Amino acid sequence: MSQFTTLGFHHVTLVARDVRATLAFYRDLLGFRLVKRTVNFDDPSSYHLYFGNETGAPGTIVTFFEWPASARGRYGIGGIHHHAFSTSTRDTLLQWKRWLNGRGVPTSGPMERGYFTSLYFRDPDGQVLEIATRGPGYAIDEPIGTLGSTQTQPGSTQLPGGRDEAAIAAETWPEPVNAITPEMQLAGLHHVTGMTDDLDRASEFYEAALGLRMVKRSVNQDSPDVLHYFWANYDGTRVLSGSSLTMFGWPPRAPRAQYGAGQTHHIAFRAPDRESQTAWREHLLSIGLSVSPVMDRTYFESIYFRAPDGMLFEIATDGPGFSVDEAEPGSALKLPEWLETRRTEIESALQKLSG
Ligand SMILES: [Fe+2]
Ligand SMILES: [Fe+2]
């Protein structure tokens, strides 16, 4: 594989109107750790919160810009429809359903998608989220060596009309779930799904820019006249978990995505280190992309560029990570050095967060 093949997602960044509701949802309901509380470096009057696993490992990170006055965003071409977090088994998926429903969060599923089983719900700003089982994976209907080489068709029981919607709605974990058990803990980003107006052009772009290869050509199982393609870090023998980007192919005149609350702002992929990222930046420039300079984000270094359909991508380095400026990540409001002199003013403008 090329040196410009990403190891998968680093983080996704969303927009939230009320960070207190976001904290309650992602930390207390989904069981993420708040690994960093800081401000938007470009607008220090608002929070930038980072959630992740215990260590804030790349691939587990979801971050939020706080835009309190933001209108609701909208998914569409060049934007994200949903992102999925990984759970180990169908049993833990059902436990998540019981847990969320018991706390007033409506869900849809479990949906048998073939490659995995999925549960859907929304965050407080309306972003669609999914929890998906790790397996069985993309090799259930094509040989592992030739994934993505044929157009596949889901079984009729996976499609509207053939699904037993009442049975799906009724199925849940038989016992009350009163805590997020270690087995339930979400294991990071499973896949991210967006919309594009040109799947072939998107495919060329993901391969050239990120080294992602097609692993599935299928259809949107909720709307089977819409094509649904999947790309991932794939070497012909395995698909790396936490690297699946999937796109619905929408017609060119369909609505475009609009930034705002409840809409993903950008998706970041991993580069192992600064040297690799510098080379990657040169590579992106050499294929004709417009790429930002390297930005120091304190916890990683970032470059930004756009897909042909307008989607904003970032490549972020794995290090230095969230323990670079505090021993107990997430415990205090952290500011970059150049904002420390304004700490009192900045803190007084931010609403207080619990815990
Ligand atoms: Fe999905
Ligand atoms: Fe980012």
mmCIF file of C-alpha atoms and ligand atoms in Angstrom:
data_model
loop_
_atom_site.group_PDB
_atom_site.id
_atom_site.type_symbol
_atom_site.label_atom_id
_atom_site.label_comp_id
_atom_site.label_asym_id
_atom_site.label_seq_id
_atom_site.Cartn_x
_atom_site.Cartn_y
_atom_site.Cartn_z
ATOM 1 C CA MET A 1 0.000 0.000 0.000
ATOM 2 C CA SER A 2 1.031 3.538 -0.618
ATOM 3 C CA GLN A 3 2.605 5.537 2.196
ATOM 4 C CA PHE A 4 -0.395 7.834 1.675
ATOM 5 C CA THR A 5 -2.918 5.300 2.945
ATOM 6 C CA THR A 6 -4.550 6.464 6.117
ATOM 7 C CA LEU A 7 -4.914 4.116 9.082
ATOM 8 C CA GLY A 8 -8.477 5.361 9.424
ATOM 9 C CA PHE A 9 -10.389 8.041 11.239
ATOM 10 C CA HIS A 10 -8.675 10.340 13.703
ATOM 11 C CA HIS A 11 -11.771 12.295 14.783
ATOM 12 C CA VAL A 12 -15.001 13.831 13.592
ATOM 13 C CA THR A 13 -16.034 17.343 14.530
ATOM 14 C CA LEU A 14 -19.664 18.358 14.955
ATOM 15 C CA VAL A 15 -21.513 21.540 15.817
ATOM 16 C CA ALA A 16 -23.534 21.822 19.042
ATOM 17 C CA ARG A 17 -25.738 24.596 20.335
ATOM 18 C CA ASP A 18 -25.612 23.715 24.030
ATOM 19 C CA VAL A 19 -22.464 22.056 25.322
ATOM 20 C CA ARG A 20 -24.151 21.116 28.603
ATOM 21 C CA ALA A 21 -26.629 18.964 26.701
ATOM 22 C CA THR A 22 -23.761 17.616 24.592
ATOM 23 C CA LEU A 23 -21.766 16.706 27.697
ATOM 24 C CA ALA A 24 -24.738 14.973 29.282
ATOM 25 C CA PHE A 25 -25.381 13.013 26.091
ATOM 26 C CA TYR A 26 -21.906 11.948 24.975
ATOM 27 C CA ARG A 27 -20.363 11.449 28.432
ATOM 28 C CA ASP A 28 -23.262 10.310 30.598
ATOM 29 C CA LEU A 29 -25.398 8.501 28.027
ATOM 30 C CA LEU A 30 -22.862 7.186 25.489
ATOM 31 C CA GLY A 31 -20.059 6.638 27.982
ATOM 32 C CA PHE A 32 -17.306 8.632 26.277
ATOM 33 C CA ARG A 33 -14.697 10.347 28.359
ATOM 34 C CA LEU A 34 -14.394 14.126 28.076
ATOM 35 C CA VAL A 35 -10.695 14.143 27.175
ATOM 36 C CA LYS A 36 -10.283 17.867 26.632
ATOM 37 C CA ARG A 37 -12.163 21.034 27.387
ATOM 38 C CA THR A 38 -10.769 23.966 25.518
ATOM 39 C CA VAL A 39 -12.022 26.799 23.319
ATOM 40 C CA ASN A 40 -12.312 27.204 19.604
ATOM 41 C CA PHE A 41 -8.838 28.580 18.829
ATOM 42 C CA ASP A 42 -10.385 30.757 16.110
ATOM 43 C CA ASP A 43 -13.191 32.011 18.410
ATOM 44 C CA PRO A 44 -12.158 31.720 22.089
ATOM 45 C CA SER A 45 -15.576 32.836 23.354
ATOM 46 C CA SER A 46 -16.935 29.353 22.638
ATOM 47 C CA TYR A 47 -16.017 25.868 23.761
ATOM 48 C CA HIS A 48 -14.334 23.116 21.815
ATOM 49 C CA LEU A 49 -14.963 19.841 23.631
ATOM 50 C CA TYR A 50 -13.218 16.553 22.816
ATOM 51 C CA PHE A 51 -14.652 13.176 23.737
ATOM 52 C CA GLY A 52 -12.954 9.826 23.293
ATOM 53 C CA ASN A 53 -12.041 6.574 24.975
ATOM 54 C CA GLU A 54 -10.055 6.538 28.222
ATOM 55 C CA THR A 55 -6.866 7.734 26.501
ATOM 56 C CA GLY A 56 -8.441 9.775 23.717
ATOM 57 C CA ALA A 57 -6.923 7.436 21.131
ATOM 58 C CA PRO A 58 -7.174 8.401 17.455
ATOM 59 C CA GLY A 59 -10.277 6.821 15.964
ATOM 60 C CA THR A 60 -12.313 7.233 19.153
ATOM 61 C CA ILE A 61 -12.503 11.023 19.163
ATOM 62 C CA VAL A 62 -15.615 13.135 18.606
ATOM 63 C CA THR A 63 -15.240 16.872 19.039
ATOM 64 C CA PHE A 64 -17.757 19.720 19.212
ATOM 65 C CA PHE A 65 -17.634 23.347 18.282
ATOM 66 C CA GLU A 66 -20.116 25.289 20.370
ATOM 67 C CA TRP A 67 -22.169 27.596 18.170
ATOM 68 C CA PRO A 68 -24.950 28.699 20.563
ATOM 69 C CA ALA A 69 -26.800 30.847 18.035
ATOM 70 C CA SER A 70 -26.457 28.433 15.151
ATOM 71 C CA ALA A 71 -29.394 27.454 13.012
ATOM 72 C CA ARG A 72 -29.938 23.757 12.550
ATOM 73 C CA GLY A 73 -27.596 22.320 9.916
ATOM 74 C CA ARG A 74 -28.795 20.008 7.188
ATOM 75 C CA TYR A 75 -27.290 16.962 5.565
ATOM 76 C CA GLY A 76 -26.871 16.944 1.831
ATOM 77 C CA ILE A 77 -24.272 16.761 -0.897
ATOM 78 C CA GLY A 78 -20.808 17.437 0.478
ATOM 79 C CA GLY A 79 -21.946 16.678 4.021
ATOM 80 C CA ILE A 80 -22.296 13.838 6.481
ATOM 81 C CA HIS A 81 -25.463 11.874 7.029
ATOM 82 C CA HIS A 82 -24.374 9.976 10.129
ATOM 83 C CA HIS A 83 -21.485 8.392 11.894
ATOM 84 C CA ALA A 84 -21.395 5.001 13.499
ATOM 85 C CA PHE A 85 -19.652 3.825 16.660
ATOM 86 C CA SER A 86 -18.506 0.276 17.068
ATOM 87 C CA THR A 87 -19.910 -2.257 19.496
ATOM 88 C CA SER A 88 -18.728 -5.835 19.827
ATOM 89 C CA THR A 89 -21.819 -8.003 19.406
ATOM 90 C CA ARG A 90 -25.516 -8.027 18.614
ATOM 91 C CA ASP A 91 -26.171 -8.567 22.330
ATOM 92 C CA THR A 92 -24.330 -5.394 23.311
ATOM 93 C CA LEU A 93 -26.192 -3.579 20.523
ATOM 94 C CA LEU A 94 -29.502 -4.648 22.074
ATOM 95 C CA GLN A 95 -28.231 -3.579 25.484
ATOM 96 C CA TRP A 96 -27.548 -0.144 24.014
ATOM 97 C CA LYS A 97 -31.096 -0.037 22.700
ATOM 98 C CA ARG A 98 -32.548 -0.856 26.108
ATOM 99 C CA TRP A 99 -30.220 1.622 27.839
ATOM 100 C CA LEU A 100 -31.031 4.498 25.455
ATOM 101 C CA ASN A 101 -34.762 3.824 25.349
ATOM 102 C CA GLY A 102 -34.817 3.661 29.147
ATOM 103 C CA ARG A 103 -33.375 7.178 29.228
ATOM 104 C CA GLY A 104 -35.826 8.694 26.804
ATOM 105 C CA VAL A 105 -33.788 8.392 23.596
ATOM 106 C CA PRO A 106 -35.851 6.860 20.782
ATOM 107 C CA THR A 107 -33.999 4.430 18.527
ATOM 108 C CA SER A 108 -34.565 2.696 15.233
ATOM 109 C CA GLY A 109 -33.322 -0.864 14.795
ATOM 110 C CA PRO A 110 -31.731 -3.338 15.199
ATOM 111 C CA MET A 111 -31.388 -3.239 11.405
ATOM 112 C CA GLU A 112 -29.690 -6.214 9.766
ATOM 113 C CA ARG A 113 -27.440 -4.519 7.214
ATOM 114 C CA GLY A 114 -25.681 -7.736 6.243
ATOM 115 C CA TYR A 115 -22.156 -6.486 6.889
ATOM 116 C CA PHE A 116 -23.163 -5.445 10.400
ATOM 117 C CA THR A 117 -26.239 -4.836 12.572
ATOM 118 C CA SER A 118 -27.176 -1.234 13.294
ATOM 119 C CA LEU A 119 -29.088 0.898 15.762
ATOM 120 C CA TYR A 120 -29.929 4.549 14.941
ATOM 121 C CA PHE A 121 -30.780 7.574 17.077
ATOM 122 C CA ARG A 122 -30.083 11.310 17.212
ATOM 123 C CA ASP A 123 -27.949 13.490 19.458
ATOM 124 C CA PRO A 124 -29.452 16.586 21.184
ATOM 125 C CA ASP A 125 -28.843 18.755 18.094
ATOM 126 C CA GLY A 126 -30.292 16.215 15.693
ATOM 127 C CA GLN A 127 -27.112 14.619 14.308
ATOM 128 C CA VAL A 128 -27.951 11.068 13.234
ATOM 129 C CA LEU A 129 -25.821 8.509 15.075
ATOM 130 C CA GLU A 130 -25.495 4.776 14.667
ATOM 131 C CA ILE A 131 -24.098 1.974 16.775
ATOM 132 C CA ALA A 132 -22.941 -0.911 14.587
ATOM 133 C CA THR A 133 -21.614 -4.376 15.360
ATOM 134 C CA ARG A 134 -18.038 -5.060 14.385
ATOM 135 C CA GLY A 135 -18.930 -7.979 12.130
ATOM 136 C CA PRO A 136 -19.525 -10.016 10.129
ATOM 137 C CA GLY A 137 -17.951 -7.559 7.669
ATOM 138 C CA TYR A 138 -17.789 -6.954 3.939
ATOM 139 C CA ALA A 139 -16.745 -10.465 2.880
ATOM 140 C CA ILE A 140 -20.202 -12.000 3.394
ATOM 141 C CA ASP A 141 -21.233 -11.501 -0.235
ATOM 142 C CA GLU A 142 -17.913 -11.163 -2.092
ATOM 143 C CA PRO A 143 -14.528 -12.901 -1.732
ATOM 144 C CA ILE A 144 -12.192 -10.996 0.607
ATOM 145 C CA GLY A 145 -9.683 -10.625 -2.246
ATOM 146 C CA THR A 146 -12.048 -8.797 -4.583
ATOM 147 C CA LEU A 147 -14.216 -6.623 -2.385
ATOM 148 C CA GLY A 148 -15.970 -3.824 -4.204
ATOM 149 C CA SER A 149 -15.587 -5.349 -7.641
ATOM 150 C CA THR A 150 -19.266 -6.123 -8.177
ATOM 151 C CA GLN A 151 -22.550 -4.364 -7.566
ATOM 152 C CA THR A 152 -24.170 -6.281 -4.703
ATOM 153 C CA GLN A 153 -27.838 -6.411 -3.820
ATOM 154 C CA PRO A 154 -29.097 -6.768 -0.245
ATOM 155 C CA GLY A 155 -31.544 -9.572 0.537
ATOM 156 C CA SER A 156 -35.236 -8.699 0.393
ATOM 157 C CA THR A 157 -35.616 -8.986 4.181
ATOM 158 C CA GLN A 158 -33.117 -6.126 4.522
ATOM 159 C CA LEU A 159 -35.179 -3.771 2.360
ATOM 160 C CA PRO A 160 -38.333 -1.726 2.997
ATOM 161 C CA GLY A 161 -41.352 -3.893 2.295
ATOM 162 C CA GLY A 162 -39.456 -7.083 3.099
ATOM 163 C CA ARG A 163 -38.418 -6.137 6.618
ATOM 164 C CA ASP A 164 -40.560 -7.057 9.593
ATOM 165 C CA GLU A 165 -40.681 -3.514 10.984
ATOM 166 C CA ALA A 166 -42.884 -4.452 13.956
ATOM 167 C CA ALA A 167 -40.517 -7.212 15.053
ATOM 168 C CA ILE A 168 -37.521 -4.890 14.644
ATOM 169 C CA ALA A 169 -39.177 -2.189 16.746
ATOM 170 C CA ALA A 170 -40.165 -4.686 19.431
ATOM 171 C CA GLU A 171 -36.831 -6.459 19.790
ATOM 172 C CA THR A 172 -34.743 -5.301 22.714
ATOM 173 C CA TRP A 173 -32.550 -6.655 25.493
ATOM 174 C CA PRO A 174 -34.750 -8.706 27.842
ATOM 175 C CA GLU A 175 -33.376 -7.247 31.097
ATOM 176 C CA PRO A 176 -33.286 -3.618 32.215
ATOM 177 C CA VAL A 177 -29.886 -2.022 31.563
ATOM 178 C CA ASN A 178 -28.974 0.351 34.371
ATOM 179 C CA ALA A 179 -25.338 1.072 33.560
ATOM 180 C CA ILE A 180 -22.931 1.020 30.621
ATOM 181 C CA THR A 181 -21.035 -2.202 31.244
ATOM 182 C CA PRO A 182 -17.404 -2.663 30.113
ATOM 183 C CA GLU A 183 -18.693 -4.976 27.354
ATOM 184 C CA MET A 184 -20.967 -2.211 26.044
ATOM 185 C CA GLN A 185 -18.237 0.455 25.902
ATOM 186 C CA LEU A 186 -18.156 1.912 22.386
ATOM 187 C CA ALA A 187 -14.908 1.141 20.626
ATOM 188 C CA GLY A 188 -14.529 4.174 18.408
ATOM 189 C CA LEU A 189 -15.719 5.124 14.957
ATOM 190 C CA HIS A 190 -17.021 2.213 12.917
ATOM 191 C CA HIS A 191 -17.840 4.150 9.734
ATOM 192 C CA VAL A 192 -18.868 7.588 8.566
ATOM 193 C CA THR A 193 -21.518 8.054 5.884
ATOM 194 C CA GLY A 194 -22.036 11.114 3.721
ATOM 195 C CA MET A 195 -23.572 12.168 0.435
ATOM 196 C CA THR A 196 -21.910 12.925 -2.828
ATOM 197 C CA ASP A 197 -23.185 13.859 -6.265
ATOM 198 C CA ASP A 198 -20.590 11.789 -8.140
ATOM 199 C CA LEU A 199 -19.578 8.403 -6.720
ATOM 200 C CA ASP A 200 -16.962 7.708 -9.385
ATOM 201 C CA ARG A 201 -15.248 11.047 -8.880
ATOM 202 C CA ALA A 202 -15.434 10.518 -5.097
ATOM 203 C CA SER A 203 -13.843 7.106 -5.518
ATOM 204 C CA GLU A 204 -10.904 8.494 -7.473
ATOM 205 C CA PHE A 205 -10.503 11.218 -4.879
ATOM 206 C CA TYR A 206 -10.515 8.941 -1.818
ATOM 207 C CA GLU A 207 -8.033 6.600 -3.414
ATOM 208 C CA ALA A 208 -5.682 9.369 -4.538
ATOM 209 C CA ALA A 209 -5.920 11.581 -1.447
ATOM 210 C CA LEU A 210 -6.368 9.081 1.396
ATOM 211 C CA GLY A 211 -5.391 5.711 -0.094
ATOM 212 C CA LEU A 212 -8.861 4.308 0.614
ATOM 213 C CA ARG A 213 -10.050 1.534 -1.714
ATOM 214 C CA MET A 214 -13.550 0.545 -2.690
ATOM 215 C CA VAL A 215 -14.773 -2.344 -0.538
ATOM 216 C CA LYS A 216 -18.469 -2.429 -1.406
ATOM 217 C CA ARG A 217 -20.849 -1.234 -4.097
ATOM 218 C CA SER A 218 -24.355 -1.619 -2.786
ATOM 219 C CA VAL A 219 -27.542 0.377 -2.372
ATOM 220 C CA ASN A 220 -29.009 2.404 0.477
ATOM 221 C CA GLN A 221 -31.032 -0.237 2.270
ATOM 222 C CA ASP A 222 -33.614 2.345 3.378
ATOM 223 C CA SER A 223 -33.931 3.799 -0.122
ATOM 224 C CA PRO A 224 -32.782 1.125 -2.586
ATOM 225 C CA ASP A 225 -32.805 3.345 -5.668
ATOM 226 C CA VAL A 226 -29.850 5.249 -4.146
ATOM 227 C CA LEU A 227 -26.385 3.745 -4.674
ATOM 228 C CA HIS A 228 -24.269 3.263 -1.554
ATOM 229 C CA TYR A 229 -20.503 2.801 -1.920
ATOM 230 C CA PHE A 230 -17.985 1.976 0.790
ATOM 231 C CA TRP A 231 -14.235 2.670 0.927
ATOM 232 C CA ALA A 232 -11.672 1.655 3.520
ATOM 233 C CA ASN A 233 -8.041 0.859 4.225
ATOM 234 C CA TYR A 234 -8.074 -2.487 2.385
ATOM 235 C CA ASP A 235 -5.064 -4.501 1.201
ATOM 236 C CA GLY A 236 -6.877 -7.402 -0.441
ATOM 237 C CA THR A 237 -6.700 -9.582 2.660
ATOM 238 C CA ARG A 238 -8.413 -7.504 5.339
ATOM 239 C CA VAL A 239 -10.332 -4.290 5.897
ATOM 240 C CA LEU A 240 -8.894 -2.194 8.706
ATOM 241 C CA SER A 241 -11.495 -1.391 11.344
ATOM 242 C CA GLY A 242 -12.198 2.281 11.917
ATOM 243 C CA SER A 243 -11.425 3.240 8.322
ATOM 244 C CA SER A 244 -14.749 2.844 6.470
ATOM 245 C CA LEU A 245 -16.022 5.909 4.717
ATOM 246 C CA THR A 246 -19.308 5.350 2.905
ATOM 247 C CA MET A 247 -21.304 7.569 0.569
ATOM 248 C CA PHE A 248 -24.814 7.704 -0.768
ATOM 249 C CA GLY A 249 -24.865 8.774 -4.409
ATOM 250 C CA TRP A 250 -27.366 11.600 -4.734
ATOM 251 C CA PRO A 251 -28.373 13.296 -7.990
ATOM 252 C CA PRO A 252 -26.388 16.454 -8.818
ATOM 253 C CA ARG A 253 -29.336 18.769 -8.269
ATOM 254 C CA ALA A 254 -30.114 17.409 -4.773
ATOM 255 C CA PRO A 255 -29.711 19.855 -1.864
ATOM 256 C CA ARG A 256 -26.243 20.612 -0.604
ATOM 257 C CA ALA A 257 -25.262 20.195 3.043
ATOM 258 C CA GLN A 258 -25.517 23.239 5.274
ATOM 259 C CA TYR A 259 -23.256 23.815 8.240
ATOM 260 C CA GLY A 260 -24.992 24.252 11.560
ATOM 261 C CA ALA A 261 -26.046 22.538 14.745
ATOM 262 C CA GLY A 262 -26.517 18.809 14.401
ATOM 263 C CA GLN A 263 -24.349 18.588 11.310
ATOM 264 C CA THR A 264 -20.815 17.244 11.123
ATOM 265 C CA HIS A 265 -18.313 19.996 10.372
ATOM 266 C CA HIS A 266 -15.426 17.871 9.090
ATOM 267 C CA ILE A 267 -13.826 14.443 9.215
ATOM 268 C CA ALA A 268 -10.212 13.899 10.184
ATOM 269 C CA PHE A 269 -8.085 10.942 9.091
ATOM 270 C CA ARG A 270 -4.872 9.726 10.666
ATOM 271 C CA ALA A 271 -1.290 10.392 9.729
ATOM 272 C CA PRO A 272 1.235 8.663 11.996
ATOM 273 C CA ASP A 273 3.545 11.610 12.564
ATOM 274 C CA ARG A 274 4.617 15.043 11.422
ATOM 275 C CA GLU A 275 7.114 13.805 8.825
ATOM 276 C CA SER A 276 4.496 11.648 7.203
ATOM 277 C CA GLN A 277 2.012 14.497 7.246
ATOM 278 C CA THR A 278 4.452 16.904 5.632
ATOM 279 C CA ALA A 279 5.020 14.390 2.845
ATOM 280 C CA TRP A 280 1.275 13.842 2.597
ATOM 281 C CA ARG A 281 0.708 17.561 2.187
ATOM 282 C CA GLU A 282 3.161 17.611 -0.722
ATOM 283 C CA HIS A 283 1.372 14.617 -2.194
ATOM 284 C CA LEU A 284 -2.031 16.345 -1.974
ATOM 285 C CA LEU A 285 -0.610 19.464 -3.600
ATOM 286 C CA SER A 286 0.903 17.303 -6.360
ATOM 287 C CA ILE A 287 -2.520 15.895 -7.246
ATOM 288 C CA GLY A 288 -3.885 19.406 -7.603
ATOM 289 C CA LEU A 289 -5.610 19.969 -4.278
ATOM 290 C CA SER A 290 -5.666 23.163 -2.342
ATOM 291 C CA VAL A 291 -4.282 22.300 1.112
ATOM 292 C CA SER A 292 -3.984 24.453 4.239
ATOM 293 C CA PRO A 293 -0.625 24.995 5.902
ATOM 294 C CA VAL A 294 0.133 22.688 8.825
ATOM 295 C CA MET A 295 -1.840 23.985 11.826
ATOM 296 C CA ASP A 296 -0.735 23.330 15.396
ATOM 297 C CA ARG A 297 -3.824 22.117 17.280
ATOM 298 C CA THR A 298 -1.779 21.439 20.471
ATOM 299 C CA TYR A 299 -2.974 17.799 20.698
ATOM 300 C CA PHE A 300 -2.160 17.023 17.057
ATOM 301 C CA GLU A 301 -1.152 18.851 13.908
ATOM 302 C CA SER A 302 -3.590 19.281 11.087
ATOM 303 C CA ILE A 303 -3.953 19.998 7.402
ATOM 304 C CA TYR A 304 -7.290 20.649 5.700
ATOM 305 C CA PHE A 305 -8.572 20.184 2.158
ATOM 306 C CA ARG A 306 -11.862 19.620 0.387
ATOM 307 C CA ALA A 307 -13.271 16.793 -1.698
ATOM 308 C CA PRO A 308 -14.632 17.722 -5.142
ATOM 309 C CA ASP A 309 -18.172 17.684 -3.705
ATOM 310 C CA GLY A 310 -17.126 20.205 -1.030
ATOM 311 C CA MET A 311 -16.734 17.908 1.971
ATOM 312 C CA LEU A 312 -14.103 19.193 4.394
ATOM 313 C CA PHE A 313 -11.366 16.731 5.322
ATOM 314 C CA GLU A 314 -8.472 16.976 7.720
ATOM 315 C CA ILE A 315 -5.411 14.836 8.197
ATOM 316 C CA ALA A 316 -4.276 14.898 11.819
ATOM 317 C CA THR A 317 -1.190 13.400 13.400
ATOM 318 C CA ASP A 318 -1.572 10.686 16.042
ATOM 319 C CA GLY A 319 0.488 12.664 18.535
ATOM 320 C CA PRO A 320 1.246 14.316 20.803
ATOM 321 C CA GLY A 321 -2.196 13.518 22.253
ATOM 322 C CA PHE A 322 -4.360 14.792 25.080
ATOM 323 C CA SER A 323 -1.960 14.253 27.965
ATOM 324 C CA VAL A 324 0.454 16.812 26.500
ATOM 325 C CA ASP A 325 -0.871 19.632 28.713
ATOM 326 C CA GLU A 326 -2.503 17.901 31.716
ATOM 327 C CA ALA A 327 -2.025 14.703 33.677
ATOM 328 C CA GLU A 328 -5.777 14.077 33.938
ATOM 329 C CA PRO A 329 -7.092 14.855 30.454
ATOM 330 C CA GLY A 330 -10.400 16.714 30.470
ATOM 331 C CA SER A 331 -10.271 17.898 34.079
ATOM 332 C CA ALA A 332 -9.610 21.611 33.513
ATOM 333 C CA LEU A 333 -10.199 24.281 30.891
ATOM 334 C CA LYS A 334 -7.035 24.269 28.787
ATOM 335 C CA LEU A 335 -5.971 27.211 26.669
ATOM 336 C CA PRO A 336 -3.119 27.492 24.221
ATOM 337 C CA GLU A 337 -0.256 29.604 25.502
ATOM 338 C CA TRP A 338 -1.186 32.594 23.378
ATOM 339 C CA LEU A 339 -4.655 32.749 24.978
ATOM 340 C CA GLU A 340 -3.532 32.262 28.607
ATOM 341 C CA THR A 341 -3.251 36.015 29.200
ATOM 342 C CA ARG A 342 -6.984 36.300 28.445
ATOM 343 C CA ARG A 343 -8.024 33.384 30.686
ATOM 344 C CA THR A 344 -10.176 35.389 33.131
ATOM 345 C CA GLU A 345 -12.093 37.073 30.340
ATOM 346 C CA ILE A 346 -12.492 33.807 28.406
ATOM 347 C CA GLU A 347 -13.626 31.802 31.444
ATOM 348 C CA SER A 348 -16.233 34.365 32.434
ATOM 349 C CA ALA A 349 -17.785 34.219 28.947
ATOM 350 C CA LEU A 350 -18.176 30.410 29.028
ATOM 351 C CA GLN A 351 -20.973 28.600 30.785
ATOM 352 C CA LYS A 352 -19.926 26.292 33.595
ATOM 353 C CA LEU A 353 -19.759 22.558 32.903
ATOM 354 C CA SER A 354 -20.350 19.859 35.477
ATOM 355 C CA GLY A 355 -17.787 17.245 36.507
HETATM 356 FE FE FE B 1 -24.217 3.604 8.740
HETATM 357 FE FE FE B 2 -10.582 18.540 13.289
#
